[in-house]
PDB file of N, CA and C in Angstrom:
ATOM      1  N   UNK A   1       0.844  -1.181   0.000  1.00  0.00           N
ATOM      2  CA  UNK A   1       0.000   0.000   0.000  1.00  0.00           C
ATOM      3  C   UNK A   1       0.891   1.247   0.000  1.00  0.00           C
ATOM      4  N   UNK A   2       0.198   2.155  -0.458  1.00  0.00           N
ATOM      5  CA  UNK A   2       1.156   3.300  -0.780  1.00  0.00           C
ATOM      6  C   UNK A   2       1.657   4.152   0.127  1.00  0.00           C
ATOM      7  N   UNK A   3       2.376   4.814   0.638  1.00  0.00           N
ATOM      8  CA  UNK A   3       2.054   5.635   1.846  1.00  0.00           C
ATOM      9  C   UNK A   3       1.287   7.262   1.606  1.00  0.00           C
ATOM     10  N   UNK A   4       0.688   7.946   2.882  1.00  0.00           N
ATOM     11  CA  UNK A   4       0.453   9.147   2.268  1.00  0.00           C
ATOM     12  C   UNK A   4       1.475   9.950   1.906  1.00  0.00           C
ATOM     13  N   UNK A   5       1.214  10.972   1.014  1.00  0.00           N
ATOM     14  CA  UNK A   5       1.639  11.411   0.535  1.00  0.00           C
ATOM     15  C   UNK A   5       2.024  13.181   2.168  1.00  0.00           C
ATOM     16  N   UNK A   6       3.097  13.012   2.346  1.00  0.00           N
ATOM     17  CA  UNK A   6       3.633  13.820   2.867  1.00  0.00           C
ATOM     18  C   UNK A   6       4.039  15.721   2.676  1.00  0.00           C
ATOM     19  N   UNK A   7       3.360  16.628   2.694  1.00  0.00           N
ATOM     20  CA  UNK A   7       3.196  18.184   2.556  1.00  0.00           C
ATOM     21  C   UNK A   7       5.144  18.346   2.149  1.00  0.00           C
ATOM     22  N   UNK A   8       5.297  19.224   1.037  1.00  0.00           N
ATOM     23  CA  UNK A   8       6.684  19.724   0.597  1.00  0.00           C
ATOM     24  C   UNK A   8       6.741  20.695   0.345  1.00  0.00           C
ATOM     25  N   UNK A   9       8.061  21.616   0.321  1.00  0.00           N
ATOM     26  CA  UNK A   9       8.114  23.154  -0.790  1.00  0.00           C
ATOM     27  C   UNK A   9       9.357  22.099  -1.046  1.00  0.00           C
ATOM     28  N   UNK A  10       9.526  23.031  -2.338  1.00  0.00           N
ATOM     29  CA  UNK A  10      10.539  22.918  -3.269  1.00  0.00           C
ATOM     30  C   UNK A  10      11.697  23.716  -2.607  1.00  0.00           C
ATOM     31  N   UNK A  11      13.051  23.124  -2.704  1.00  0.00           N
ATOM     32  CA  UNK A  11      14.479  24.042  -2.034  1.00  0.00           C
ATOM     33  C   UNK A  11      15.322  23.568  -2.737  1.00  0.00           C
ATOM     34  N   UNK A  12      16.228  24.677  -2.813  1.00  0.00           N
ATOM     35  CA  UNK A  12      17.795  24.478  -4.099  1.00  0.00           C
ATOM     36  C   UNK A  12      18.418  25.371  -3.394  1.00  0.00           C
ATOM     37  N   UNK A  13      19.604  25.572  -4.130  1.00  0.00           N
ATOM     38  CA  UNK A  13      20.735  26.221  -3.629  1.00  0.00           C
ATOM     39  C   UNK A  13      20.629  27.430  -4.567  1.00  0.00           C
ATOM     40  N   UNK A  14      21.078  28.456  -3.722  1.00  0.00           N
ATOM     41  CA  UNK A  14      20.729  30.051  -4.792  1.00  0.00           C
ATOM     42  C   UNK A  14      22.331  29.927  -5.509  1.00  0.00           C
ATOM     43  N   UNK A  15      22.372  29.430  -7.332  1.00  0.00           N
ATOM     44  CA  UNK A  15      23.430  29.361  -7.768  1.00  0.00           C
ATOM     45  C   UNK A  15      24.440  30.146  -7.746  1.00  0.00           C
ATOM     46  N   UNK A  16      24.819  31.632  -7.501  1.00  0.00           N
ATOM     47  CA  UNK A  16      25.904  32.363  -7.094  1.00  0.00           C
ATOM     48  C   UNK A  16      26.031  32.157  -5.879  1.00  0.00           C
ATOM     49  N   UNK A  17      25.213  32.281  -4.893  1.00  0.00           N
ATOM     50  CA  UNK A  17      25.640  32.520  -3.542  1.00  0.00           C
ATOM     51  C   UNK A  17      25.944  30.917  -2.567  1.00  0.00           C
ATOM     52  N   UNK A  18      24.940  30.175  -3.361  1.00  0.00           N
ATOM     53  CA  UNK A  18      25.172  28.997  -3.004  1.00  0.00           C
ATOM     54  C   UNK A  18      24.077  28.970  -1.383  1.00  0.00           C
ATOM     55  N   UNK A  19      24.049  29.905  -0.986  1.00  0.00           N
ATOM     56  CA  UNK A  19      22.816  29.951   0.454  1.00  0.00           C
ATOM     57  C   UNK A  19      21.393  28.877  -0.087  1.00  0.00           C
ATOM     58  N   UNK A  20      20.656  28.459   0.908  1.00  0.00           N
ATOM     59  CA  UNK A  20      19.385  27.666   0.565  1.00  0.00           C
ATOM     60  C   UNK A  20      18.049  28.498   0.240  1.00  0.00           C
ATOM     61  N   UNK A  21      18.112  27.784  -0.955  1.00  0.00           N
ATOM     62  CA  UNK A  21      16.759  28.549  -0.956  1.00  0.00           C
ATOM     63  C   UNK A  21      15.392  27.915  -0.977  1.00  0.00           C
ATOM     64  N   UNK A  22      14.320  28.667  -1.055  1.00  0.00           N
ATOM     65  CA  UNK A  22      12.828  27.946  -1.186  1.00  0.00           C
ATOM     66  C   UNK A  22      11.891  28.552  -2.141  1.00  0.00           C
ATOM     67  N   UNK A  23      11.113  28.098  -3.112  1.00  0.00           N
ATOM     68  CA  UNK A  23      10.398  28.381  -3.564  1.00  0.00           C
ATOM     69  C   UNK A  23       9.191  28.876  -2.708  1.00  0.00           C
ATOM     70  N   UNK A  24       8.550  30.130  -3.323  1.00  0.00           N
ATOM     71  CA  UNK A  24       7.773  30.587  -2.642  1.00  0.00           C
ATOM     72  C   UNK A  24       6.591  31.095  -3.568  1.00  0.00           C
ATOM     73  N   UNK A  25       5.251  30.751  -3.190  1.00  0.00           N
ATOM     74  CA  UNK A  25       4.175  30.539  -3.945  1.00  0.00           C
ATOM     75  C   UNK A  25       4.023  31.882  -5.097  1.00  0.00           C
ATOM     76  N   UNK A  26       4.502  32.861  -4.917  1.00  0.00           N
ATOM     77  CA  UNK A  26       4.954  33.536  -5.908  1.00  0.00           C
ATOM     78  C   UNK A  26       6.275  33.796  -6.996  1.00  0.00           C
ATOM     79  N   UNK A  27       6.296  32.430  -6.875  1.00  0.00           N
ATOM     80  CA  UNK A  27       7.369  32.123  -8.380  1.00  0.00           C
ATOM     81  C   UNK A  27       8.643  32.730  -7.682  1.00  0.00           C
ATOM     82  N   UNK A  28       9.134  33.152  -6.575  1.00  0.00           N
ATOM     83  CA  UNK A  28      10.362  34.193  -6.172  1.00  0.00           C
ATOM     84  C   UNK A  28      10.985  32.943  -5.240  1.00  0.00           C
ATOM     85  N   UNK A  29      12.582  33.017  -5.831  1.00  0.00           N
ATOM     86  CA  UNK A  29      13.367  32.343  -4.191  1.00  0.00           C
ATOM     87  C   UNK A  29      13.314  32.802  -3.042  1.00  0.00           C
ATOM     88  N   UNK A  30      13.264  32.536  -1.972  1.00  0.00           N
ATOM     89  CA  UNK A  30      13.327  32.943  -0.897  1.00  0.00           C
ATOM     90  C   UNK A  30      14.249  32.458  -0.039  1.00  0.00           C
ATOM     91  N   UNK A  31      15.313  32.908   0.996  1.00  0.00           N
ATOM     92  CA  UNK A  31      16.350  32.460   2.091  1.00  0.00           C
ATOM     93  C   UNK A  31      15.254  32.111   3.187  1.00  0.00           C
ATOM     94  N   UNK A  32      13.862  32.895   3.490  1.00  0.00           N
ATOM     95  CA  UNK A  32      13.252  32.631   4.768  1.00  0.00           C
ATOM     96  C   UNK A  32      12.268  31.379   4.164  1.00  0.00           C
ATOM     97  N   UNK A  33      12.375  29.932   5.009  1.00  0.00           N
ATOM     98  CA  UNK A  33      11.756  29.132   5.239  1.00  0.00           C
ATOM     99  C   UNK A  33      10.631  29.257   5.601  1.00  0.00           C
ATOM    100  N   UNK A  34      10.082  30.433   6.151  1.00  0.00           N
ATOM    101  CA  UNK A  34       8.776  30.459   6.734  1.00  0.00           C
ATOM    102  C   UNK A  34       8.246  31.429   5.209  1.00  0.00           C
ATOM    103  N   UNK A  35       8.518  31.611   4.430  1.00  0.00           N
ATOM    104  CA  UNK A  35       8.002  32.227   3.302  1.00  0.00           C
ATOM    105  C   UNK A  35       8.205  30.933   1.719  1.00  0.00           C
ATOM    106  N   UNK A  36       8.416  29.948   2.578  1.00  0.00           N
ATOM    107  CA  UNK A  36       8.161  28.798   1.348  1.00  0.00           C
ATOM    108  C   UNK A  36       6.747  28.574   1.014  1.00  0.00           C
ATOM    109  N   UNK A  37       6.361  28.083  -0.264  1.00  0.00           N
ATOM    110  CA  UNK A  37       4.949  27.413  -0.674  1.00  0.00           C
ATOM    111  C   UNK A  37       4.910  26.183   0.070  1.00  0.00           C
ATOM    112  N   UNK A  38       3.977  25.668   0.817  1.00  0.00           N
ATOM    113  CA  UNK A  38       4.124  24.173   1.381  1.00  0.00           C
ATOM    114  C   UNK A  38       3.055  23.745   0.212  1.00  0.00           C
ATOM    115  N   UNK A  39       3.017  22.867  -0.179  1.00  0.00           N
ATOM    116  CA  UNK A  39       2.676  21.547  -1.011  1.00  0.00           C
ATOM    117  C   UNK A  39       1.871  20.826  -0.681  1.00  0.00           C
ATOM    118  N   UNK A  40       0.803  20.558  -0.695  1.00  0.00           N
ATOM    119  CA  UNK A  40       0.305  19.316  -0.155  1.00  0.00           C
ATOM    120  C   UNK A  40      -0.707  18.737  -1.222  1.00  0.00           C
ATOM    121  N   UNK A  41      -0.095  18.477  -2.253  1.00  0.00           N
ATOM    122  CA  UNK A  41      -0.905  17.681  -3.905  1.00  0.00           C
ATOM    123  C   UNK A  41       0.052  17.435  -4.320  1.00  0.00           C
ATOM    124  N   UNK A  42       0.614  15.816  -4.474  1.00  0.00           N
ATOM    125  CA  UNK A  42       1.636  15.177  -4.919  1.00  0.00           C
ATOM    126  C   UNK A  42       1.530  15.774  -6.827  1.00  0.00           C
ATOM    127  N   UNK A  43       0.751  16.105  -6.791  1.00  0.00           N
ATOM    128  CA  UNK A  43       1.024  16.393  -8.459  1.00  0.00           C
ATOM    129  C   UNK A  43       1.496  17.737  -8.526  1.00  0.00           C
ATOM    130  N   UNK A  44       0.822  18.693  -7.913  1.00  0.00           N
ATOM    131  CA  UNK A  44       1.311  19.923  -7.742  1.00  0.00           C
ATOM    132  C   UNK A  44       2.734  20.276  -7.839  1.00  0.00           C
ATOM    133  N   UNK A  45       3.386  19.460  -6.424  1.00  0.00           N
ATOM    134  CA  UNK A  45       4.902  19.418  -5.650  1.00  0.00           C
ATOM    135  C   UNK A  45       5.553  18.595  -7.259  1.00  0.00           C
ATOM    136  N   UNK A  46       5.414  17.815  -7.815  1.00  0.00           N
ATOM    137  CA  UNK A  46       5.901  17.719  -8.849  1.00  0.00           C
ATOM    138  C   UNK A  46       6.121  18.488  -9.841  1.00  0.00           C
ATOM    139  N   UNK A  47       4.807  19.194 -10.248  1.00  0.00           N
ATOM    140  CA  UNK A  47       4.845  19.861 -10.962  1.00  0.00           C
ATOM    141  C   UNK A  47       5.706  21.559 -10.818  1.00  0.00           C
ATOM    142  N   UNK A  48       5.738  21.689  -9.778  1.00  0.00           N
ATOM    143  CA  UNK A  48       6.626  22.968  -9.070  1.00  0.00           C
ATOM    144  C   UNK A  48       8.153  22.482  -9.094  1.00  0.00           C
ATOM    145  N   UNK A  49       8.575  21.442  -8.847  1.00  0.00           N
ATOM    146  CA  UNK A  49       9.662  20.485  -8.919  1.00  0.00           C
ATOM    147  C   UNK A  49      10.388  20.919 -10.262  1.00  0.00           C
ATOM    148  N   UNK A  50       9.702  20.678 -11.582  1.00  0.00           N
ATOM    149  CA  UNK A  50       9.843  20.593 -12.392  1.00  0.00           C
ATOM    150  C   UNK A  50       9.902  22.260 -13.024  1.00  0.00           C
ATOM    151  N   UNK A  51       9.423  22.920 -12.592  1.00  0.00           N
ATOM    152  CA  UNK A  51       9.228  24.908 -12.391  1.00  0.00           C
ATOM    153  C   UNK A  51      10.884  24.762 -12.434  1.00  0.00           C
ATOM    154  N   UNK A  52      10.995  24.910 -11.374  1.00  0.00           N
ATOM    155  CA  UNK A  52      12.140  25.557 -10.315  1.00  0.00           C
ATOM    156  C   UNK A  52      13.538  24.443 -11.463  1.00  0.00           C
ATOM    157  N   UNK A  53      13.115  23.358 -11.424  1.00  0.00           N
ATOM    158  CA  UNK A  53      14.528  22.921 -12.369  1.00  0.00           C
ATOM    159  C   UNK A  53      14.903  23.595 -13.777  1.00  0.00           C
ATOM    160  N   UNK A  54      13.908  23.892 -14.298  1.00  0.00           N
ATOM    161  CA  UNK A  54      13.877  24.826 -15.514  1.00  0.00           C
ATOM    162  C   UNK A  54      15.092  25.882 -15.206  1.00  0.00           C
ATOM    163  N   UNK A  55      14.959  26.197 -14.382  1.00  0.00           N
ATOM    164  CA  UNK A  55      15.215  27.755 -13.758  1.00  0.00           C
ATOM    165  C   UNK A  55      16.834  27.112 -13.510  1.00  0.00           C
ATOM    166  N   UNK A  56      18.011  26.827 -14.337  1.00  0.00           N
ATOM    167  CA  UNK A  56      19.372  26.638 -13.692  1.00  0.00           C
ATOM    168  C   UNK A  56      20.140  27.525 -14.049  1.00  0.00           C
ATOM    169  N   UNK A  57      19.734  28.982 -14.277  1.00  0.00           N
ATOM    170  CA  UNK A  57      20.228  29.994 -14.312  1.00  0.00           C
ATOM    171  C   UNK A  57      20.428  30.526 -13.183  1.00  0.00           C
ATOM    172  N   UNK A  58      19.199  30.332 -12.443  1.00  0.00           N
ATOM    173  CA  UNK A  58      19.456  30.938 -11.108  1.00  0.00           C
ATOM    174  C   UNK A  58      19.614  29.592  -9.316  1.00  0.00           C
ATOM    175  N   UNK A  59      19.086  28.676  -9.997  1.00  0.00           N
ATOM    176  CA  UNK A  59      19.195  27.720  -8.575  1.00  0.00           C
ATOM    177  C   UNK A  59      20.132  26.775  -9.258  1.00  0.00           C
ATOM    178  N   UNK A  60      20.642  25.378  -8.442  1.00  0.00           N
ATOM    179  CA  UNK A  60      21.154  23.758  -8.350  1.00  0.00           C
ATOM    180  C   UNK A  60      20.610  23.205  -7.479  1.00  0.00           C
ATOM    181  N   UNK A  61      20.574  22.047  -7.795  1.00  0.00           N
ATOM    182  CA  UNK A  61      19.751  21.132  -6.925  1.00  0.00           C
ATOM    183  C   UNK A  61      18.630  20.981  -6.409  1.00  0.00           C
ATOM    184  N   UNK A  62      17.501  21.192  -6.949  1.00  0.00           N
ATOM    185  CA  UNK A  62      16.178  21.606  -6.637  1.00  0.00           C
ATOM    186  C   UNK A  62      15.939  20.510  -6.118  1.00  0.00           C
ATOM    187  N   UNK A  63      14.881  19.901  -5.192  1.00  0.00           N
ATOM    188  CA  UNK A  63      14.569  19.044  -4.757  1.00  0.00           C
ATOM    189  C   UNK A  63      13.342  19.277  -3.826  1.00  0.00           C
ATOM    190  N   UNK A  64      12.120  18.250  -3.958  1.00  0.00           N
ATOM    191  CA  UNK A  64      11.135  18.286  -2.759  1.00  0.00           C
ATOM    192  C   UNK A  64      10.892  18.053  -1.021  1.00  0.00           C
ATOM    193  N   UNK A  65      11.173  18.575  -0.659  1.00  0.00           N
ATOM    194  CA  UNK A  65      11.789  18.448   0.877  1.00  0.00           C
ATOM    195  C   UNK A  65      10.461  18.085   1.585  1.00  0.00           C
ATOM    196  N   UNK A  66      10.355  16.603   2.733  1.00  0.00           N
ATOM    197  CA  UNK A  66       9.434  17.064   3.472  1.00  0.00           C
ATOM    198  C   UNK A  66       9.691  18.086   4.607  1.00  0.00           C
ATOM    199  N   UNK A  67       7.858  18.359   4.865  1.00  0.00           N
ATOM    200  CA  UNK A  67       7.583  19.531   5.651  1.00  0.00           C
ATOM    201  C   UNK A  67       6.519  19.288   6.339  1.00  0.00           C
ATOM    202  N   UNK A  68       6.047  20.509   7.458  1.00  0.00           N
ATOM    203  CA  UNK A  68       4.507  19.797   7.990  1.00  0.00           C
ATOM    204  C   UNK A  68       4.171  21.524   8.320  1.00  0.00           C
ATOM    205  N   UNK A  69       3.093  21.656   8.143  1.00  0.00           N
ATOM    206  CA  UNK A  69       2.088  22.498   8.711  1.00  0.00           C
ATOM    207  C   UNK A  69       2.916  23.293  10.261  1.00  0.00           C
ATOM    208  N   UNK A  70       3.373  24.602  10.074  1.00  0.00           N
ATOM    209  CA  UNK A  70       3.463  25.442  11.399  1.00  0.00           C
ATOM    210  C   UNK A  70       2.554  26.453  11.389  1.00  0.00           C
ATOM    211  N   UNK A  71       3.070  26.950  12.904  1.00  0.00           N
ATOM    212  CA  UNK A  71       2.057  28.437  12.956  1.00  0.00           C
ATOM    213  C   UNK A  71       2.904  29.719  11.996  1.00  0.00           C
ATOM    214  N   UNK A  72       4.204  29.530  11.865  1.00  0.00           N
ATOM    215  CA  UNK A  72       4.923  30.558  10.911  1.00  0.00           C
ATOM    216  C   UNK A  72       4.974  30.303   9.906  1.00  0.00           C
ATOM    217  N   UNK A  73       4.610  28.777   8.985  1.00  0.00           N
ATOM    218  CA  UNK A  73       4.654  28.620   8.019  1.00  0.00           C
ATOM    219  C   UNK A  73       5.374  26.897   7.864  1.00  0.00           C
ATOM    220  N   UNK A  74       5.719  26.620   7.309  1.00  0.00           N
ATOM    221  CA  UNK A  74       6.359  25.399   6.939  1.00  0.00           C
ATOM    222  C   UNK A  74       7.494  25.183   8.200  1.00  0.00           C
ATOM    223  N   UNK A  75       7.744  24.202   8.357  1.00  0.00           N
ATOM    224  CA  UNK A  75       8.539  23.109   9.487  1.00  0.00           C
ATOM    225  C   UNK A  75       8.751  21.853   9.217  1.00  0.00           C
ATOM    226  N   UNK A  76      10.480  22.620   9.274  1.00  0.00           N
ATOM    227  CA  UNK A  76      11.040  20.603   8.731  1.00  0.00           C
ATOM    228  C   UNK A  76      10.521  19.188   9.568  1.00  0.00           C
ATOM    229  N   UNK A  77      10.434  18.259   8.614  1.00  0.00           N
ATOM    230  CA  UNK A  77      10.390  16.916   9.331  1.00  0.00           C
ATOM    231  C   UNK A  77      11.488  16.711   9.973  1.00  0.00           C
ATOM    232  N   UNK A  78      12.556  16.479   9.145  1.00  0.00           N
ATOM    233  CA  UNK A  78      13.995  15.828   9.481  1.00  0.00           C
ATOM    234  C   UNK A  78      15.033  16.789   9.696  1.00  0.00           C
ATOM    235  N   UNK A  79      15.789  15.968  10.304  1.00  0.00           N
ATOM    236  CA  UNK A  79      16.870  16.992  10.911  1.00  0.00           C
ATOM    237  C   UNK A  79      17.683  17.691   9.823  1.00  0.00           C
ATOM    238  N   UNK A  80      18.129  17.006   8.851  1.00  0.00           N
ATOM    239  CA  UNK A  80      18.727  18.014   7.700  1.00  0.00           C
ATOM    240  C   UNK A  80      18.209  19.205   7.100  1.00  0.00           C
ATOM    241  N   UNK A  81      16.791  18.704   7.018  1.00  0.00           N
ATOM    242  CA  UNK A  81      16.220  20.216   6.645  1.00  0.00           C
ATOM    243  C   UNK A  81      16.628  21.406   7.344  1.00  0.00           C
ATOM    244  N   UNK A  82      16.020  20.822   8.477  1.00  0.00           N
ATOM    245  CA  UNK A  82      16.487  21.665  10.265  1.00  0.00           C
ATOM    246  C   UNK A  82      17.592  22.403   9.829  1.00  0.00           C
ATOM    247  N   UNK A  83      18.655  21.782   9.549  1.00  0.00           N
ATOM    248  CA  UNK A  83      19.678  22.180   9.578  1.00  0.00           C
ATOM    249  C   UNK A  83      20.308  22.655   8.479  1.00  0.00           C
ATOM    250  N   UNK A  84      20.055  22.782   7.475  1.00  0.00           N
ATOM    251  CA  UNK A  84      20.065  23.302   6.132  1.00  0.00           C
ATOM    252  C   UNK A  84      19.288  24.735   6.194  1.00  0.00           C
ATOM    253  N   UNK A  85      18.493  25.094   6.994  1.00  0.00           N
ATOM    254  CA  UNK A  85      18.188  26.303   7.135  1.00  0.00           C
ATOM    255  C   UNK A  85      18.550  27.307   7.813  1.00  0.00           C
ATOM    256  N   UNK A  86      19.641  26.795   8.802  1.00  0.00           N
ATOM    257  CA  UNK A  86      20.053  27.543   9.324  1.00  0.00           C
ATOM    258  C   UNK A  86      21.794  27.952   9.408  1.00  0.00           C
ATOM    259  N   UNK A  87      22.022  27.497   7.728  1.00  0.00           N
ATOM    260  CA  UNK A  87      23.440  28.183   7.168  1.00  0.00           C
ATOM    261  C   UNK A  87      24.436  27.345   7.522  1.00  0.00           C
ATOM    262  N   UNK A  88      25.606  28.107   7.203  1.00  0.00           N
ATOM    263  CA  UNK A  88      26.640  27.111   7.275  1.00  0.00           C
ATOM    264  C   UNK A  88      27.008  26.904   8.636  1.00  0.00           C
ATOM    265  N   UNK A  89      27.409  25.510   8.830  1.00  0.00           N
ATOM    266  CA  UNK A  89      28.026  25.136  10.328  1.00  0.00           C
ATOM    267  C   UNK A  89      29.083  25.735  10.718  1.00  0.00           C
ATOM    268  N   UNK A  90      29.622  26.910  10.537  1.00  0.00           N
ATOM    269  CA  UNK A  90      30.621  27.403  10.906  1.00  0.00           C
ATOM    270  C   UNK A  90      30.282  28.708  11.361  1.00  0.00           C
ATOM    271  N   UNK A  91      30.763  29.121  12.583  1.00  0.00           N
ATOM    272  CA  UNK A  91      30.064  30.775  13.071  1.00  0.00           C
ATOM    273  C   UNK A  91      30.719  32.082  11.965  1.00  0.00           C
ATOM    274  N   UNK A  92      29.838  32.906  12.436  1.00  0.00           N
ATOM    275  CA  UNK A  92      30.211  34.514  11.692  1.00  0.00           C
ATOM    276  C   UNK A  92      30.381  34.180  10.200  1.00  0.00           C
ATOM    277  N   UNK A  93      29.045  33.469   9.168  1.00  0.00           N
ATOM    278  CA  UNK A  93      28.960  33.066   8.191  1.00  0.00           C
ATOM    279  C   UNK A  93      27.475  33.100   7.909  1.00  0.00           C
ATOM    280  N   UNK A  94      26.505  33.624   6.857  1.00  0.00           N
ATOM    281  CA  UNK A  94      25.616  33.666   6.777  1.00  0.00           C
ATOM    282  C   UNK A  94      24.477  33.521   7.693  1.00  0.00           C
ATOM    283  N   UNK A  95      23.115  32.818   7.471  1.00  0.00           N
ATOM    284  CA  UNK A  95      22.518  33.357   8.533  1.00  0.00           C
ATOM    285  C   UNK A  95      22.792  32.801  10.359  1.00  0.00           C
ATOM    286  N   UNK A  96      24.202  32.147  10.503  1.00  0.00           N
ATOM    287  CA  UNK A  96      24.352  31.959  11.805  1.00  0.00           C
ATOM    288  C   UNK A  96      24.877  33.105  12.431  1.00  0.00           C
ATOM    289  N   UNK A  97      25.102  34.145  11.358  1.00  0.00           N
ATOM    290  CA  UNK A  97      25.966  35.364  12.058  1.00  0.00           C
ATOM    291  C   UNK A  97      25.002  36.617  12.271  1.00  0.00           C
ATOM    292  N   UNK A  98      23.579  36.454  12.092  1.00  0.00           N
ATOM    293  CA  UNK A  98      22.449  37.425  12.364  1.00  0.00           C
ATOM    294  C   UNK A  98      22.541  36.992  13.788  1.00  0.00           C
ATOM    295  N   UNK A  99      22.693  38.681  14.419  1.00  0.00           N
ATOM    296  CA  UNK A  99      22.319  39.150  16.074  1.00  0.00           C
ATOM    297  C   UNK A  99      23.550  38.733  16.487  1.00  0.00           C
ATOM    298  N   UNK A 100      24.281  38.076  16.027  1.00  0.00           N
ATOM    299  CA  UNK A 100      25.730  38.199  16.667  1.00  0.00           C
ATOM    300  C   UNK A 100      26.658  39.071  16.573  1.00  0.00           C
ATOM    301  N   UNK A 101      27.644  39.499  17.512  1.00  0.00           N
ATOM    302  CA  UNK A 101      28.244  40.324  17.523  1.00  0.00           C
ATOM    303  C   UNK A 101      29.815  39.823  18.044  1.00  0.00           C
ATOM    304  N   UNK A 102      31.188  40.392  17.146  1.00  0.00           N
ATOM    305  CA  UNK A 102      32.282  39.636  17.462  1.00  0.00           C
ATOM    306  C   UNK A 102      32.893  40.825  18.508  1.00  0.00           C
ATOM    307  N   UNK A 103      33.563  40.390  19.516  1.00  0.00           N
ATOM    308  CA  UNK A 103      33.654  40.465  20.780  1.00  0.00           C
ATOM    309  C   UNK A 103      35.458  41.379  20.110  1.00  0.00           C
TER     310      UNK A 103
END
């Protein structure tokens, strides 16, 4: 039996900058996760899939990520997502270096 079909936005890498990005229900990349399209029509999320790969002028690696229903908007299942949104693992580097301040 099949399983259900699990809620997605579409995410790639913004091709110059290389930061994560998300498709957002108005055709625009977005860095904020809480401004992704969430998905929830396996044909749809395909079909947006297939949007965003067109587009390798501006993204790599497009791919359907699961997600679930928040109060701000979309929320990873899995820990990579988790963690893919919140920049590179290294401090004073993209968005781990918002509100920080070097001493």
């Amino acid at each position: 039996m099949p399983r259900d079909f699990t809620p997605k936005v579409v995410t790639a890498n913004a091709l110059i900058e290389g930061d994560v990005v998300y498709l957002a229900a108005d055709d625009r990349w977005t860095r904020d996760l809480s401004e992704a399209e969430l998905l929830i029509d396996e044909a749809e999320a395909e079909y947006r899939l297939l949007q965003a790969e067109a587009r390798a002028g501006e993204i790599v690696g497009a791919y359907l990520a699961d997600m679930r229903p928040g109060p701000n908007g979309p929320e990873p299942v899995h820990f990579r997502e988790d963690f893919r949104r919140t920049g590179p693992s290294n401090l004073f580097h993209g968005k781990q270096s918002e509100g920080l301040s070097r001493a």
